[in-house]
XYZ file of C-alpha atoms in Angstrom:
768
model
C 0.016 -0.118 0.010
C 1.638 3.595 -1.056
C -0.264 7.119 0.748
C 0.893 10.443 0.109
C -0.457 13.450 -1.048
C -1.330 14.177 2.504
C -1.125 17.734 3.180
C 1.953 20.034 4.461
C 0.627 22.781 5.716
C -1.498 22.606 8.897
C 1.163 22.745 11.420
C 4.497 24.001 12.062
C 7.403 22.116 10.970
C 10.652 21.507 13.303
C 14.741 21.335 11.964
C 16.685 18.555 13.814
C 19.651 19.676 16.022
C 21.686 19.337 13.142
C 19.472 21.303 10.826
C 19.947 18.762 8.108
C 16.376 16.733 8.401
C 13.085 18.874 8.671
C 9.907 16.978 9.868
C 6.521 17.898 8.675
C 3.244 16.822 9.895
C 1.453 15.419 7.167
C -1.955 13.865 8.562
C -1.970 10.859 10.582
C 1.926 10.831 10.944
C 5.269 12.654 10.702
C 7.281 12.741 7.133
C 11.177 13.208 7.685
C 13.088 15.023 5.213
C 16.630 15.444 3.853
C 17.284 18.611 3.974
C 20.377 19.145 0.924
C 18.344 16.443 -1.444
C 14.362 17.885 -0.175
C 13.848 13.666 0.204
C 11.882 12.161 2.150
C 13.917 9.528 4.612
C 11.249 8.026 6.744
C 8.271 8.717 8.973
C 6.708 8.057 11.948
C 3.362 5.850 12.608
C 1.175 5.756 15.029
C -1.535 8.162 15.832
C -5.006 7.506 14.537
C -5.910 12.035 13.751
C -3.472 14.145 12.569
C -0.843 15.456 14.183
C -0.673 18.669 15.061
C 2.582 19.311 16.973
C 5.991 18.632 16.353
C 8.701 19.961 18.482
C 12.389 18.368 18.203
C 14.720 17.929 21.533
C 17.296 19.974 21.221
C 18.495 18.209 24.386
C 19.176 15.329 21.934
C 22.864 13.891 21.331
C 24.974 13.281 18.377
C 24.163 9.357 18.827
C 20.178 10.097 19.709
C 17.628 12.167 18.121
C 14.417 13.121 19.967
C 11.107 14.227 18.779
C 7.662 15.216 20.710
C 4.580 15.349 19.358
C 0.877 15.902 20.007
C -2.471 14.716 17.792
C -5.557 14.834 17.901
C -5.861 10.732 19.533
C -5.425 13.071 22.673
C -1.724 11.221 22.705
C 1.441 13.083 23.216
C 4.454 10.836 22.149
C 8.415 11.090 22.352
C 10.167 9.624 19.655
C 13.257 8.374 18.346
C 13.675 9.769 14.974
C 16.504 8.946 13.064
C 15.263 5.294 13.464
C 12.450 5.932 13.897
C 11.055 4.120 17.237
C 8.523 4.792 19.394
C 9.667 5.378 23.055
C 6.604 6.466 25.540
C 3.213 7.929 25.073
C 1.065 9.678 27.042
C -2.986 10.238 27.025
C -4.627 13.542 27.768
C -8.042 11.917 26.630
C -8.968 15.427 24.794
C -7.888 16.154 21.007
C -4.923 18.054 21.337
C -4.307 21.469 19.163
C -0.653 22.189 20.084
C 1.684 21.423 22.434
C 4.919 22.994 23.685
C 7.412 21.103 25.895
C 9.238 23.238 28.703
C 13.481 22.555 28.163
C 15.187 20.224 30.784
C 17.208 23.448 31.834
C 14.058 25.800 32.849
C 11.972 22.617 34.513
C 13.677 19.625 36.649
C 10.577 17.265 35.451
C 8.776 16.873 32.112
C 5.908 19.953 31.743
C 4.238 20.303 28.852
C 1.843 22.600 28.599
C -1.401 21.585 25.326
C -4.392 23.555 23.756
C -6.853 21.260 24.610
C -11.165 21.083 23.365
C -12.699 19.745 25.805
C -17.013 20.173 25.481
C -17.672 17.589 28.565
C -19.018 21.345 30.591
C -22.586 21.893 28.975
C -22.859 24.973 31.077
C -20.111 26.535 29.628
C -19.270 28.532 25.034
C -15.402 27.740 26.251
C -14.171 24.656 24.907
C -10.792 26.221 24.196
C -8.434 24.756 26.944
C -4.484 25.796 28.080
C -3.597 22.633 30.162
C -0.399 22.033 32.177
C 0.862 18.146 32.350
C 4.407 16.785 33.979
C 4.582 13.750 32.650
C 6.767 12.087 34.977
C 3.465 11.243 36.974
C 1.532 7.689 36.551
C -1.156 7.169 35.546
C -1.077 10.931 33.708
C -3.239 13.314 35.847
C -6.703 15.314 34.074
C -3.947 18.836 34.326
C -4.578 22.118 35.136
C -6.359 24.484 33.999
C -4.447 27.912 32.902
C -6.571 29.601 30.354
C -10.068 28.223 29.297
C -11.254 30.760 25.939
C -14.071 30.051 23.195
C -11.585 27.786 20.892
C -8.389 26.062 21.134
C -5.095 28.343 20.032
C -1.588 27.336 19.140
C 0.986 27.901 21.764
C 4.275 29.610 20.951
C 7.681 28.987 22.820
C 10.168 31.349 23.269
C 12.882 30.268 21.966
C 14.996 30.231 25.459
C 11.971 28.344 26.552
C 11.575 30.836 30.011
C 8.432 32.021 28.055
C 4.560 30.739 26.226
C 1.570 32.399 25.254
C -0.812 32.704 22.832
C -3.410 35.687 21.213
C -6.993 35.345 22.031
C -8.658 38.199 20.196
C -6.728 41.862 20.939
C -4.842 40.644 23.784
C -1.875 38.196 24.048
C -1.402 35.887 27.079
C 2.204 35.406 28.662
C 2.928 32.476 31.521
C 6.644 32.437 33.055
C 7.522 29.256 31.993
C 10.024 29.058 34.768
C 7.530 30.026 37.666
C 5.457 26.860 36.598
C 8.172 24.661 36.571
C 7.504 23.283 39.963
C 4.366 20.624 40.630
C 3.023 23.432 43.076
C 2.822 26.445 41.589
C 1.186 28.320 38.289
C 2.520 29.843 35.628
C 2.048 34.142 36.135
C 0.012 35.192 33.344
C 1.111 38.777 31.939
C -1.691 39.951 29.413
C -0.629 42.473 26.582
C -3.696 45.158 24.814
C -3.347 46.627 21.566
C -6.697 47.728 19.584
C -7.106 45.422 17.149
C -7.326 41.874 16.733
C -4.050 40.272 16.477
C -2.963 37.437 14.033
C 0.350 36.582 14.678
C 3.353 36.924 17.184
C 6.953 36.082 18.146
C 9.674 36.209 20.924
C 12.662 37.640 21.012
C 15.717 34.762 20.793
C 17.390 36.205 24.318
C 15.219 39.151 24.681
C 11.965 39.632 26.419
C 10.949 41.661 23.761
C 8.167 40.200 22.258
C 6.612 41.160 18.158
C 2.775 40.357 16.775
C 1.288 41.307 13.705
C -2.185 42.205 13.159
C -5.669 42.100 10.921
C -4.314 45.957 9.966
C -1.196 45.270 8.737
C 0.659 46.417 11.768
C 3.634 45.136 13.722
C 4.138 45.830 16.893
C 7.320 45.682 19.420
C 7.036 45.418 22.936
C 10.820 45.161 25.053
C 10.363 43.951 29.310
C 7.524 41.837 28.527
C 6.942 39.436 31.886
C 6.636 42.370 34.073
C 2.222 42.972 34.348
C 0.559 44.276 31.946
C 1.541 45.903 28.662
C -0.831 47.630 25.741
C -0.028 49.130 22.792
C -1.618 51.918 23.840
C 1.091 54.790 23.924
C 1.606 56.915 27.487
C 3.583 59.655 28.848
C 5.247 57.924 31.257
C 6.496 55.067 29.306
C 6.415 56.025 25.209
C 8.812 52.897 24.244
C 7.426 50.307 25.994
C 5.724 49.302 22.635
C 6.782 50.567 18.705
C 5.075 50.402 15.823
C 5.782 49.591 12.243
C 3.535 50.264 9.960
C 3.787 48.944 6.034
C 1.925 46.063 4.951
C -1.652 46.765 3.652
C -2.896 43.382 4.609
C -2.976 41.309 7.591
C -0.016 40.028 8.563
C 0.540 35.919 8.382
C 3.953 35.886 10.078
C 7.068 36.472 11.926
C 9.929 35.899 13.117
C 13.245 37.096 14.854
C 16.607 36.211 12.987
C 18.703 33.682 15.025
C 21.098 36.756 16.215
C 17.584 38.885 17.000
C 18.731 42.108 15.133
C 16.073 41.386 12.412
C 12.479 41.071 11.798
C 11.001 39.024 9.145
C 7.048 40.034 8.185
C 4.827 38.153 5.596
C 1.172 38.848 4.893
C -1.431 36.371 2.729
C -0.016 37.819 -0.449
C 3.197 36.105 -0.271
C 5.374 39.479 0.350
C 8.196 39.513 2.808
C 9.747 42.650 4.544
C 12.770 42.132 6.679
C 12.988 45.353 9.456
C 16.390 46.281 11.215
C 15.309 46.387 14.646
C 17.980 49.012 15.845
C 17.226 51.650 12.496
C 13.691 50.761 12.063
C 14.596 50.274 7.731
C 13.017 48.172 5.505
C 13.568 46.326 2.858
C 11.103 44.180 0.388
C 12.928 40.719 -0.402
C 11.525 38.737 -3.579
C 7.776 37.833 -3.776
C 6.903 34.218 -2.286
C 3.849 34.143 -4.738
C 1.587 32.254 -2.613
C -0.141 32.899 0.916
C 2.667 32.246 3.642
C 1.350 30.710 6.954
C 4.327 29.355 9.202
C 8.463 30.914 8.511
C 10.619 28.663 10.580
C 14.499 29.311 11.797
C 17.016 26.659 12.127
C 20.711 26.209 14.515
C 21.994 26.961 10.798
C 21.518 30.943 10.636
C 21.729 30.557 7.132
C 19.031 28.019 6.398
C 15.251 28.912 7.198
C 11.721 27.582 5.709
C 8.774 28.638 4.566
C 5.571 27.238 4.581
C 2.432 28.245 2.188
C -0.402 27.699 1.598
C -0.221 25.730 -2.104
C 1.105 23.101 0.064
C 4.778 24.112 -0.746
C 7.707 23.774 1.821
C 10.812 26.617 0.528
C 13.693 25.892 2.266
C 15.544 29.185 2.277
C 18.586 30.587 2.839
C 18.770 33.839 4.842
C 18.942 36.555 4.775
C 18.070 36.927 1.654
C 15.233 34.104 1.757
C 16.654 32.322 -1.755
C 15.165 29.237 -2.140
C 17.476 26.887 -2.300
C 15.562 23.225 -2.974
C 11.146 22.713 -2.527
C 9.183 20.034 -1.284
C 6.473 20.163 -2.855
C 2.866 18.342 -2.330
C -0.106 17.932 -4.637
C -1.770 21.409 -4.561
C -4.835 22.355 -2.868
C -8.825 21.821 -5.069
C -8.750 25.255 -6.148
C -11.454 27.590 -4.511
C -14.140 28.598 -6.419
C -15.665 32.120 -6.049
C -19.148 33.438 -6.998
C -18.705 34.155 -10.303
C -17.353 30.767 -11.208
C -20.038 29.100 -9.442
C -22.450 31.553 -11.985
C -20.094 30.669 -14.293
C -20.758 26.892 -14.099
C -24.104 26.837 -13.677
C -24.030 28.943 -16.638
C -22.550 26.769 -18.964
C -23.568 23.416 -17.451
C -19.802 22.739 -16.089
C -18.569 19.160 -14.138
C -15.661 20.549 -11.890
C -15.066 16.777 -10.994
C -12.880 16.661 -14.156
C -9.863 18.617 -13.060
C -7.780 15.324 -12.379
C -6.565 12.907 -15.341
C -3.953 10.233 -14.254
C -1.906 8.349 -16.374
C -2.581 4.826 -15.219
C 0.765 3.535 -17.189
C 2.962 6.078 -15.394
C 1.554 6.607 -12.127
C 1.545 10.658 -13.300
C -1.209 12.236 -12.219
C -1.923 15.944 -13.548
C -4.424 17.985 -10.833
C -5.598 22.045 -11.774
C -4.300 23.468 -9.594
C -4.321 27.787 -7.841
C -3.134 30.485 -10.558
C -5.068 28.506 -13.631
C -1.463 26.015 -13.965
C -1.811 21.861 -14.132
C 0.657 20.105 -11.344
C 2.237 16.740 -12.567
C 2.732 14.103 -9.529
C 4.181 10.678 -9.239
C 1.784 9.090 -6.870
C 3.993 5.542 -7.470
C 7.072 7.900 -5.683
C 5.079 11.109 -3.644
C 6.856 13.587 -5.556
C 5.746 16.651 -7.645
C 7.638 16.731 -11.116
C 6.581 19.840 -12.344
C 4.076 22.757 -12.841
C 2.323 23.854 -16.414
C 0.963 27.652 -16.579
C -2.333 26.761 -19.130
C -2.935 30.248 -19.259
C -1.909 33.917 -17.823
C -3.795 36.131 -15.960
C -5.471 39.333 -17.351
C -7.694 42.106 -16.743
C -10.726 43.064 -18.658
C -9.621 46.758 -20.917
C -12.408 48.455 -19.230
C -10.730 47.725 -16.128
C -13.508 44.938 -15.200
C -11.622 41.626 -13.651
C -11.371 38.504 -15.844
C -12.001 35.431 -15.003
C -10.051 32.441 -16.144
C -10.825 28.984 -15.252
C -9.789 25.328 -16.359
C -12.250 23.320 -16.518
C -10.834 20.180 -17.804
C -7.823 18.057 -18.289
C -7.275 14.981 -19.961
C -3.760 12.480 -19.967
C -2.898 9.995 -22.957
C -2.453 6.857 -21.995
C 1.395 6.567 -22.346
C 1.763 10.147 -20.867
C 3.135 12.038 -24.371
C -0.074 14.521 -24.468
C -2.220 16.437 -22.593
C -5.488 18.514 -23.367
C -6.755 21.120 -21.087
C -10.037 23.534 -21.536
C -10.200 26.742 -20.063
C -12.097 29.642 -20.048
C -11.631 32.990 -19.431
C -14.799 35.919 -19.077
C -15.596 39.351 -17.781
C -17.024 39.188 -14.020
C -19.375 41.533 -14.859
C -20.950 38.862 -17.260
C -21.033 34.876 -16.985
C -22.887 33.826 -20.071
C -20.633 34.914 -22.356
C -16.796 33.883 -22.525
C -13.726 32.649 -24.238
C -13.300 29.282 -24.782
C -9.877 27.728 -25.206
C -9.118 23.880 -26.327
C -5.544 23.489 -25.585
C -3.078 20.385 -26.696
C 0.192 19.802 -25.533
C 3.444 17.022 -25.934
C 5.475 16.178 -23.654
C 9.175 17.306 -23.334
C 11.308 14.273 -21.634
C 14.537 16.819 -21.038
C 12.594 19.385 -19.158
C 9.672 16.882 -17.983
C 7.168 18.829 -18.393
C 4.625 19.885 -21.448
C 4.598 22.728 -24.085
C 1.808 23.723 -26.070
C 1.367 21.892 -29.328
C -2.086 23.359 -30.711
C -4.763 26.258 -29.039
C -7.308 26.098 -30.436
C -10.482 29.415 -29.611
C -14.142 28.594 -29.360
C -14.293 24.913 -30.602
C -17.777 24.476 -30.250
C -18.406 28.015 -31.061
C -19.370 29.658 -27.629
C -20.901 26.588 -25.806
C -18.382 25.570 -23.239
C -16.133 22.839 -23.102
C -17.907 20.147 -20.466
C -14.417 16.964 -20.965
C -12.002 15.881 -22.616
C -11.274 11.729 -23.528
C -8.047 11.177 -25.431
C -8.293 7.930 -27.919
C -5.070 5.918 -25.793
C -4.237 3.882 -29.463
C -3.897 6.812 -31.879
C -3.459 10.787 -31.878
C -6.886 11.343 -31.516
C -8.963 13.467 -29.104
C -12.428 14.185 -28.449
C -14.194 17.128 -26.890
C -17.751 17.367 -25.812
C -20.436 20.326 -25.251
C -23.354 21.449 -23.698
C -25.297 23.077 -27.342
C -25.375 19.697 -28.303
C -22.474 19.028 -30.361
C -19.166 16.815 -30.023
C -15.500 16.874 -32.074
C -12.622 14.829 -32.769
C -9.785 16.768 -33.287
C -5.962 14.524 -34.676
C -2.625 15.533 -35.029
C -1.044 15.994 -38.350
C 2.497 15.093 -37.542
C 4.937 14.258 -40.331
C 8.020 12.436 -39.613
C 9.910 15.983 -40.512
C 8.167 17.523 -37.854
C 9.361 17.531 -34.154
C 6.135 17.027 -31.445
C 6.316 20.446 -30.885
C 5.659 21.934 -33.934
C 2.713 18.682 -35.023
C -0.726 20.704 -35.007
C -4.445 19.383 -34.319
C -6.546 19.459 -36.589
C -10.660 19.099 -36.473
C -11.558 15.655 -38.537
C -14.901 16.032 -38.012
C -18.312 16.671 -35.483
C -21.637 15.300 -34.722
C -24.222 15.130 -32.468
C -27.516 13.322 -31.581
C -30.691 14.703 -32.292
C -28.592 18.261 -31.304
C -29.255 17.141 -27.307
C -26.377 18.153 -24.901
C -23.508 16.099 -24.994
C -22.627 14.804 -21.337
C -19.795 12.185 -21.342
C -17.460 10.394 -23.903
C -14.960 7.690 -24.031
C -12.781 5.837 -26.267
C -12.900 1.931 -26.327
C -9.988 0.118 -24.966
C -7.976 0.128 -28.535
C -9.765 2.893 -29.567
C -11.726 1.373 -32.664
C -15.207 2.956 -30.797
C -16.261 6.163 -28.920
C -19.134 6.103 -26.833
C -20.848 9.418 -26.640
C -23.928 10.295 -24.312
C -26.330 12.844 -25.151
C -28.358 13.059 -21.446
C -29.679 10.216 -20.933
C -29.234 7.882 -24.597
C -26.213 5.879 -24.491
C -24.957 5.998 -28.342
C -21.522 4.176 -30.418
C -19.567 5.721 -32.761
C -16.784 4.648 -34.901
C -14.247 7.530 -34.296
C -12.515 7.167 -38.117
C -15.466 7.273 -40.586
C -16.925 9.716 -37.858
C -20.310 7.522 -38.266
C -22.928 6.640 -35.467
C -22.982 3.278 -35.031
C -25.836 1.952 -32.552
C -28.072 3.468 -30.144
C -27.206 0.778 -27.392
C -30.296 2.314 -25.279
C -31.716 4.884 -22.366
C -31.262 6.334 -18.486
C -33.319 6.870 -16.306
C -30.998 10.004 -15.368
C -28.712 12.214 -16.963
C -25.225 10.054 -17.443
C -22.055 11.957 -16.688
C -19.510 9.475 -17.197
C -18.868 6.169 -19.329
C -16.462 3.733 -19.295
C -15.662 0.436 -21.676
C -14.513 -3.353 -19.737
C -12.337 -6.043 -21.314
C -15.158 -8.157 -20.865
C -17.362 -6.411 -23.384
C -19.689 -3.536 -21.465
C -20.021 -0.803 -20.964
C -20.271 1.044 -17.597
C -22.471 4.079 -17.364
C -23.202 6.524 -14.095
C -25.934 8.978 -14.053
C -26.851 11.797 -11.564
C -29.379 13.583 -10.548
C -32.743 12.902 -8.808
C -31.870 9.332 -9.470
C -29.048 8.054 -9.394
C -28.217 5.099 -10.949
C -25.071 2.599 -11.495
C -25.908 1.041 -14.870
C -23.818 -2.470 -16.835
C -24.313 -2.846 -20.245
C -23.493 -5.491 -22.567
C -22.221 -4.977 -25.945
C -22.492 -8.010 -27.024
C -26.534 -7.921 -26.635
C -26.912 -4.276 -25.788
C -28.818 -5.485 -22.882
C -29.206 -3.715 -19.778
C -27.043 -6.489 -17.955
C -27.692 -4.524 -14.283
C -27.674 -1.311 -11.899
C -28.079 -0.419 -8.197
C -28.995 3.100 -6.972
C -25.843 4.524 -5.884
C -24.136 8.528 -6.184
C -20.973 7.587 -8.057
C -18.482 9.838 -8.367
C -16.018 7.891 -10.543
C -15.237 4.967 -12.276
C -11.986 2.932 -12.565
C -11.626 0.219 -15.574
C -8.872 -2.250 -16.194
C -7.844 -3.265 -19.768
C -8.231 -6.360 -20.914
C -10.426 -7.862 -17.436
C -13.860 -7.286 -16.934
C -13.227 -6.443 -13.196
C -14.045 -2.445 -12.818
C -14.117 -0.401 -9.804
C -16.531 2.740 -9.025
C -16.289 5.144 -6.282
C -19.642 5.683 -4.540
C -21.130 8.717 -2.176
C -23.304 8.664 0.876
C -25.889 11.757 1.411
C -24.985 12.715 4.560
C -28.819 12.149 5.531
C -27.986 8.301 4.571
C -25.115 8.573 7.339
C -27.426 9.703 9.997
C -28.833 7.104 10.157
C -27.713 4.954 13.280
C -27.459 1.124 11.067
C -25.706 3.251 8.428
C -23.850 5.177 11.519
C -21.939 1.856 13.072
C -21.361 0.465 9.316
C -19.433 3.188 7.712
C -17.654 4.217 10.762
C -17.676 8.167 10.285
C -16.749 7.773 6.798
C -18.834 9.453 3.550
C -18.112 6.688 0.707
C -17.242 3.236 -0.954
C -14.902 1.701 -3.247
C -16.742 -1.376 -5.093
C -14.864 -3.906 -7.367
C -17.106 -5.648 -9.376
C -16.710 -8.119 -12.291
C -18.749 -6.636 -15.128
C -20.812 -10.258 -15.449
C -22.209 -10.078 -12.187
C -24.030 -7.514 -10.006
C -22.418 -9.053 -6.518
C -19.109 -6.647 -5.519
C -16.174 -8.720 -5.611
C -15.319 -6.696 -2.238
C -15.699 -3.588 -0.909
C -13.763 -0.971 1.092
C -15.314 2.508 2.357
C -13.176 5.618 2.320
C -13.081 9.230 3.918
C -13.691 12.664 1.124
C -15.239 10.111 -2.111
C -17.349 13.309 -2.993
C -15.031 15.028 -5.300
C -12.219 12.370 -5.609
C -10.955 10.300 -8.431
C -10.702 6.274 -8.894
C -8.212 4.941 -10.717
C -6.522 1.940 -11.840
C -1.848 2.425 -12.223
C 0.171 -0.303 -13.672
C 3.130 -1.022 -11.553
C 6.590 -2.273 -12.929
C 7.335 -4.179 -9.497
C 3.735 -5.467 -9.139
C 2.144 -8.281 -11.547
C -1.257 -6.835 -10.857
C -1.794 -3.163 -10.774
C -2.806 -1.201 -8.284
C -6.219 1.207 -7.297
C -5.127 4.877 -6.678
C -8.210 6.098 -4.730
C -7.347 10.406 -4.445
C -9.928 12.350 -1.976
C -11.081 15.886 -2.894
C -8.411 17.199 -0.499
C -5.705 15.603 -2.941
C -4.748 12.812 0.077
C -4.009 9.823 -2.141
C -3.672 5.554 -1.480
C -2.768 2.791 -4.288
C -3.537 -0.121 -3.199
C -3.725 -4.023 -4.449
C -7.681 -4.928 -4.955
C -7.392 -8.743 -5.545
C -5.056 -8.843 -2.519
C -5.388 -8.486 0.972
C -4.359 -5.612 1.616
C -7.330 -3.312 3.773
C -8.424 0.295 4.344
C -9.371 1.569 6.975
C -12.598 -0.556 6.759
C -13.544 -3.341 4.624
C -17.467 -4.038 4.658
C -18.205 -7.932 4.785
C -21.617 -8.625 4.187
C -22.038 -6.847 0.825
C -25.782 -7.106 1.106
C -26.423 -5.642 3.530
C -23.995 -2.605 2.791
C -25.579 -2.357 -0.648
C -29.578 -2.110 0.837
C -27.802 0.484 2.726
C -27.155 2.900 -0.102
C -28.766 2.275 -2.515
C -32.056 0.758 -3.794
C -31.085 -2.830 -6.505
C -32.259 -2.392 -9.960
C -32.647 -6.178 -11.069
C -31.136 -7.512 -14.105
C -33.253 -7.072 -17.184
C -32.500 -8.957 -20.385
C -34.837 -7.232 -21.902
C -33.163 -5.855 -25.516
C -32.038 -2.014 -26.167
C -33.213 -1.944 -29.972
C -30.649 0.119 -31.684
C -33.629 2.576 -32.993
C -36.978 2.528 -34.696
C -35.489 4.801 -37.341
C -31.691 3.879 -37.945
C -32.122 5.780 -41.131
C -31.940 8.878 -38.232
C -28.457 7.996 -37.298
C -27.147 8.433 -41.242
C -27.599 11.923 -40.819
C -26.955 12.512 -37.814
C -22.915 13.281 -37.533
C -20.650 15.055 -39.489
C -21.855 16.698 -42.960
C -18.772 15.757 -45.477
C -19.963 12.572 -44.000
C -23.296 12.333 -46.307
C -24.807 8.990 -46.445
C -25.605 7.579 -49.857
C -28.755 7.953 -51.464
C -29.098 3.754 -51.079
C -27.742 2.900 -48.115
C -30.229 5.638 -46.439
C -33.921 3.571 -48.237
C -32.061 0.126 -47.966
C -31.852 1.101 -43.975
C -35.746 2.929 -43.583
C -36.805 -0.213 -45.875
C -35.174 -2.668 -42.986
C -36.455 -0.548 -40.270
C -40.572 -0.881 -41.384
C -39.762 -4.971 -42.195
C -38.224 -5.348 -38.325
C -40.652 -3.484 -36.490
C -43.340 -6.302 -35.839
C -40.064 -8.483 -34.976
C -39.324 -4.958 -32.205
C -42.906 -4.843 -31.035
C -43.286 -8.755 -30.471
C -40.505 -8.604 -28.727
C -41.310 -5.306 -26.715
C -44.441 -7.489 -25.359
C -42.230 -10.415 -24.438
C -42.475 -11.177 -20.432
C -39.432 -9.192 -18.646
C -36.324 -12.696 -17.012
C -35.074 -11.236 -13.984
C -32.595 -12.743 -11.518
C -31.527 -11.351 -8.411
């Protein structure tokens, strides 16, 4: 089993004592990276909930490296992370959101201060607490409560370990840890007052100085902290107790002192860093990072620091210039859609779940990310390959902002071609925009894609709802809500490089001018399945001819997929969602379930396929279902297309918005099944082996009864068409059929009409 794509930005990381390793909180584990290479070397795995804090014990010697971790599972653990090895666990029985450990030179006992969440007091609205624990006591006591707040707050410890504090609204509460070193004494509290909401603060490395940033962009400096309450409003008696630096125009998110305390670094969400000289109050603007800043961490090496950004990137920087030495890249988070994008999506009928594509042959996935980029990520090795800028952001000449949205991405089976669709529209007009279809070719030397062809308005003014690439030849199909689809081919010449080749339209088609909602090529590329809302049709992609009308579903079909066993899988969305399996040998509906399908994965040359289904919240609230799902909101079901009984079922988290695909691993004979959830966390596992996800459902009949209404298997034949001559006219105008063919089709259909009617009157045969 391979896990990856975890969020690296939920908590602040920590450098090892020698600054050669970086420890990151990644979901339920702590990942250890080598600073020199940026590669993961090991992980600490034992927590059962997200890890919220990692602290390196600076008292470690050259032989052993120790660290402390805390988690929402309520556990505090100490590790030897160079092996790695779990040494001891302490259970507070409360979700821990933040942890600080008082160093040994301050306290002879092992003292921990934690920010926990306690809902046991129903009469109070103060659920966040700062508690003190003496970890030498066994069993671990409930802990002394220092302060109660509306919600848990992160705790900040001074570099010397003698002070710690939390910011709460317009105040910063500080405690002297040395006065709380004894088990009989609580630390003394000091409060710093401000007139605005405080967003971040930091302690000076060797003096009693504290810096804080507020929501208005101001940076405040307090001196002589710990000697009573202080305020940011200057008084006549002590005008130098607090000084302010005012340059930022947005709220301050990052603050940190240099190792010698002479400089102060401040940053805002826009990725702008400013370095301040405390003595002269001079400032210097540093190069823009390009992503919202979350944390800024120093190391024991004064020339090395780490900047953590909201796009799941950890930059290792050279100080004091902030030059980026290397980057540890996770999968970029899903883009946040604004109101304008949502309006455009509703207007254009765009399906946003088609913004992830996985190449099954290499395990490389393409993710649509922020700033109109596509990130290429290797799922097998859990690392970023490169990023592709799909389009630049411009502004409307009249001053209205131009919104840009990447609506679809598709990778070819061998990873040599990528196709994207994007739309540009003015913020004041969601009904009109410029739609572009782009073809990209992979450049091995740079490990990225180069733009080959741009086609503007490929479907006139209609939006592109999906793209599919032919697995056997250089061919693609794009579909639109206007009721047409277009087949594209590459006119590559032997004398041309892949970058110089162009893509041209090979043909277009439609079915009764009905909006096209799904399209897929067969495994050998010889057939093209098109869904015109509820109707499934089969086309010849080279001749651009309609071959068959397979059947009609109960609701709009949003996804189609061929299996190797001669079946066609259809997923219908809407008020009556269905998973339907059609036998292409007889054009019969084999069986179906009423399921909310998010994704379908088929295996080439095999009748097996997997589906990702999600359970509505109303169904999860049912007591019996809640016990079955154990907090999960979806499931992966593995089927053999010949029968409705699932081969295996796994329950999963964050299913809605997820993706599913088979991936070939050269180290294994069987392909792996890759599941990527909506947070871009993923797992690859052997669906035919003994590997398990978090939970595995055993009784499939009970499970399916809880999440679906099974539709009995039907052998009723799906007739090709009562009027097959209509299919001859439904296609490219360049492919008009000869008149004798039309006439023969017409008379043949009239002669077969009575046979069709007799077949309709035959009683249906069902199987459970």
